[in-house]
Tab-separated table of C-alpha atoms in Angstrom:
chain	number	residue	atom	x	y	z
A	1	SER	CA	1.623	13.184	9.247
A	2	CYS	CA	3.456	12.047	11.802
A	3	GLN	CA	6.616	12.070	11.192
A	4	TYR	CA	6.025	15.816	9.537
A	5	GLU	CA	4.424	16.185	12.782
A	6	ARG	CA	8.080	15.708	14.446
A	7	ALA	CA	10.133	16.549	11.694
A	8	LEU	CA	7.978	20.303	12.594
A	9	PRO	CA	10.534	21.437	15.583
A	10	LEU	CA	13.352	20.628	13.681
A	11	LEU	CA	12.961	22.042	10.932
A	12	GLU	CA	12.064	25.289	12.782
A	13	LYS	CA	15.050	25.266	14.891
A	14	GLY	CA	16.589	24.362	12.005
A	15	VAL	CA	15.537	27.818	10.506
A	16	ALA	CA	16.151	29.806	13.747
A	17	ILE	CA	20.105	28.328	13.067
A	18	ARG	CA	20.261	29.499	9.642
A	19	ARG	CA	18.941	32.932	10.755
A	20	GLU	CA	21.059	33.350	13.730
A	21	CYS	CA	24.248	32.310	11.455
A	22	LEU	CA	23.813	33.170	8.276
A	23	PRO	CA	22.723	37.016	6.138
A	24	HIS	CA	19.294	36.603	5.993
A	25	ASP	CA	19.486	36.741	2.364
A	26	HIS	CA	21.051	33.514	2.234
A	27	PRO	CA	20.091	30.898	-0.447
A	28	ASP	CA	20.088	28.402	3.013
A	29	VAL	CA	17.923	30.224	5.018
A	30	ALA	CA	15.573	30.699	1.657
A	31	ASN	CA	16.051	26.769	1.092
A	32	ALA	CA	15.082	26.408	4.904
A	33	LEU	CA	12.183	27.760	4.905
A	34	ARG	CA	10.711	26.376	2.244
A	35	MET	CA	11.538	22.648	3.852
A	36	LEU	CA	9.764	24.243	6.832
A	37	SER	CA	6.661	25.683	4.449
A	38	GLU	CA	6.353	21.699	2.545
A	39	CYS	CA	6.459	20.341	6.332
A	40	CYS	CA	3.497	23.389	7.327
A	41	GLN	CA	1.524	22.019	4.529
A	42	LYS	CA	1.621	18.490	4.875
A	43	VAL	CA	0.565	18.960	8.437
A	44	GLY	CA	-2.348	21.714	7.775
A	45	GLU	CA	-0.693	24.386	8.591
A	46	ILE	CA	-1.606	25.954	5.038
A	47	LYS	CA	-1.821	29.887	6.067
A	48	ARG	CA	1.827	29.460	7.643
A	49	ALA	CA	3.104	27.109	4.771
A	50	VAL	CA	2.103	29.934	2.377
A	51	GLN	CA	3.602	33.016	4.451
A	52	LEU	CA	6.926	30.617	4.641
A	53	ALA	CA	6.726	29.624	0.854
A	54	GLU	CA	6.227	33.684	0.206
A	55	GLU	CA	9.457	34.241	1.956
A	56	SER	CA	11.242	31.790	1.057
A	57	LEU	CA	10.560	33.128	-2.664
A	58	SER	CA	11.463	36.411	-1.719
A	59	ILE	CA	14.639	35.629	-0.461
A	60	ALA	CA	15.774	33.262	-3.205
A	61	SER	CA	14.592	35.875	-5.503
A	62	SER	CA	17.077	38.678	-4.006
A	63	CYS	CA	19.999	36.243	-4.143
A	64	LEU	CA	19.926	34.397	-6.970
A	65	PRO	CA	19.423	34.938	-10.885
A	66	ARG	CA	15.724	35.922	-12.394
A	67	ASN	CA	15.861	32.584	-13.962
A	68	HIS	CA	17.974	30.500	-12.190
A	69	ALA	CA	16.448	26.830	-12.050
A	70	ASP	CA	16.555	26.816	-8.088
A	71	ILE	CA	14.123	29.718	-8.772
A	72	ALA	CA	11.403	27.685	-9.839
A	73	VAL	CA	11.365	25.272	-6.766
A	74	PHE	CA	10.600	28.231	-4.836
A	75	VAL	CA	7.747	29.090	-6.976
A	76	SER	CA	6.949	25.497	-7.076
A	77	GLN	CA	6.427	25.562	-3.556
A	78	LEU	CA	3.966	28.862	-3.683
A	79	ALA	CA	1.881	27.016	-6.299
A	80	SER	CA	1.349	23.840	-4.408
A	81	CYS	CA	0.718	25.921	-1.250
A	82	ARG	CA	-1.970	28.273	-3.740
A	83	HIS	CA	-3.047	25.084	-4.933
A	84	MET	CA	-3.665	24.240	-1.772
A	85	THR	CA	-6.172	27.139	-0.687
A	86	GLY	CA	-8.094	27.366	-3.302
A	87	ASN	CA	-6.040	29.393	-5.448
A	88	LEU	CA	-5.985	27.737	-8.712
A	89	ASP	CA	-6.079	30.720	-11.131
A	90	GLU	CA	-2.210	31.295	-9.323
A	91	ALA	CA	-1.715	27.808	-8.382
A	92	ILE	CA	-1.820	27.994	-12.783
A	93	GLN	CA	-0.126	31.382	-12.812
A	94	LEU	CA	2.924	30.175	-10.669
A	95	THR	CA	3.432	26.892	-12.448
A	96	GLN	CA	3.596	28.571	-16.047
A	97	GLN	CA	6.339	30.421	-14.617
A	98	CYS	CA	8.477	27.149	-12.822
A	99	ILE	CA	7.606	25.783	-16.455
A	100	SER	CA	9.458	29.040	-17.904
A	101	ILE	CA	12.534	28.962	-15.884
A	102	TYR	CA	12.917	25.016	-16.492
A	103	ASN	CA	12.697	25.112	-19.856
A	104	LEU	CA	15.501	27.467	-19.610
A	105	ASN	CA	17.266	25.215	-17.621
A	106	LEU	CA	17.076	21.998	-19.697
A	107	PRO	CA	18.719	18.921	-19.955
A	108	ALA	CA	19.099	19.394	-16.256
A	109	SER	CA	15.772	20.324	-14.888
A	110	ARG	CA	13.837	18.255	-17.552
A	111	SER	CA	12.230	15.641	-14.267
A	112	SER	CA	11.715	18.757	-12.633
A	113	LEU	CA	10.078	20.299	-15.852
A	114	CYS	CA	7.804	17.162	-16.166
A	115	ILE	CA	6.428	17.667	-12.352
A	116	SER	CA	5.755	20.698	-13.193
A	117	LEU	CA	3.528	19.911	-16.052
A	118	CYS	CA	1.998	17.170	-14.069
A	119	ASN	CA	0.647	19.630	-12.178
A	120	LEU	CA	0.080	21.871	-13.990
A	121	GLY	CA	-2.497	19.476	-16.564
A	122	THR	CA	-3.764	18.785	-12.249
A	123	TYR	CA	-4.989	22.216	-12.126
A	124	TYR	CA	-6.409	22.579	-15.349
A	125	SER	CA	-8.153	19.561	-14.792
A	126	LYS	CA	-9.254	20.699	-11.477
A	127	LYS	CA	-10.343	24.079	-12.744
A	128	GLY	CA	-12.856	22.048	-15.830
A	129	MET	CA	-9.987	23.400	-17.959
A	130	PHE	CA	-10.293	19.538	-19.859
A	131	MET	CA	-8.927	20.336	-23.050
A	132	GLU	CA	-5.019	22.029	-21.642
A	133	ALA	CA	-4.984	19.384	-19.193
A	134	ILE	CA	-4.657	16.451	-21.628
A	135	ARG	CA	-2.230	18.898	-23.980
A	136	THR	CA	-0.195	19.288	-20.506
A	137	LEU	CA	-0.307	16.002	-19.595
A	138	GLU	CA	0.511	14.784	-23.120
A	139	GLU	CA	3.361	17.441	-23.308
A	140	CYS	CA	5.094	15.977	-20.557
A	141	LEU	CA	4.405	12.439	-21.293
A	142	VAL	CA	6.250	13.455	-24.405
A	143	ALA	CA	8.728	14.696	-22.529
A	144	ARG	CA	9.445	12.036	-19.740
A	145	ARG	CA	9.856	9.340	-22.740
A	146	SER	CA	12.559	11.700	-24.090
A	147	PHE	CA	14.304	10.591	-21.517
A	148	LEU	CA	13.367	7.476	-19.172
A	149	SER	CA	13.303	3.674	-20.795
A	150	PRO	CA	9.551	3.068	-22.033
A	151	ASP	CA	8.960	0.648	-18.915
A	152	HIS	CA	9.649	3.341	-15.845
A	153	PRO	CA	6.862	3.647	-13.863
A	154	SER	CA	6.760	7.837	-14.031
A	155	ILE	CA	5.409	7.127	-17.755
A	156	GLY	CA	2.146	5.121	-16.396
A	157	TYR	CA	1.416	8.066	-13.967
A	158	SER	CA	2.294	10.671	-16.677
């Protein structure tokens, strides 16, 4: 947490510089806001993290194609924030959206797809939806086995 607290003002400065130098709807502005959101989430500033995640997604959605793999990264950050606020239904819905986008961008996005599947399984489990959690985590395992060696640590994580 200490490193994140030290990073926070640097990320804030990065956002300010990008806002000053770039159009408001530039993808670099969106990405800087997303990274700031992640840092705020790590230091427990959840409300601020949600606002930044929403803003970053709004900007990214205005400048990137709807099914661009990068959109899923912004959606995933918002899903993570919603999870942190206890809104598992929205976290599930947003993560399902990520999975749909990643599926359209295979094979380049297969690692990100697996992360989203694992997150979705976690959200289902926290809601007590254990059959859905098992199904989703099995899907993640099958996907990871398709491109990782059998002894890769991520196989065990699945």
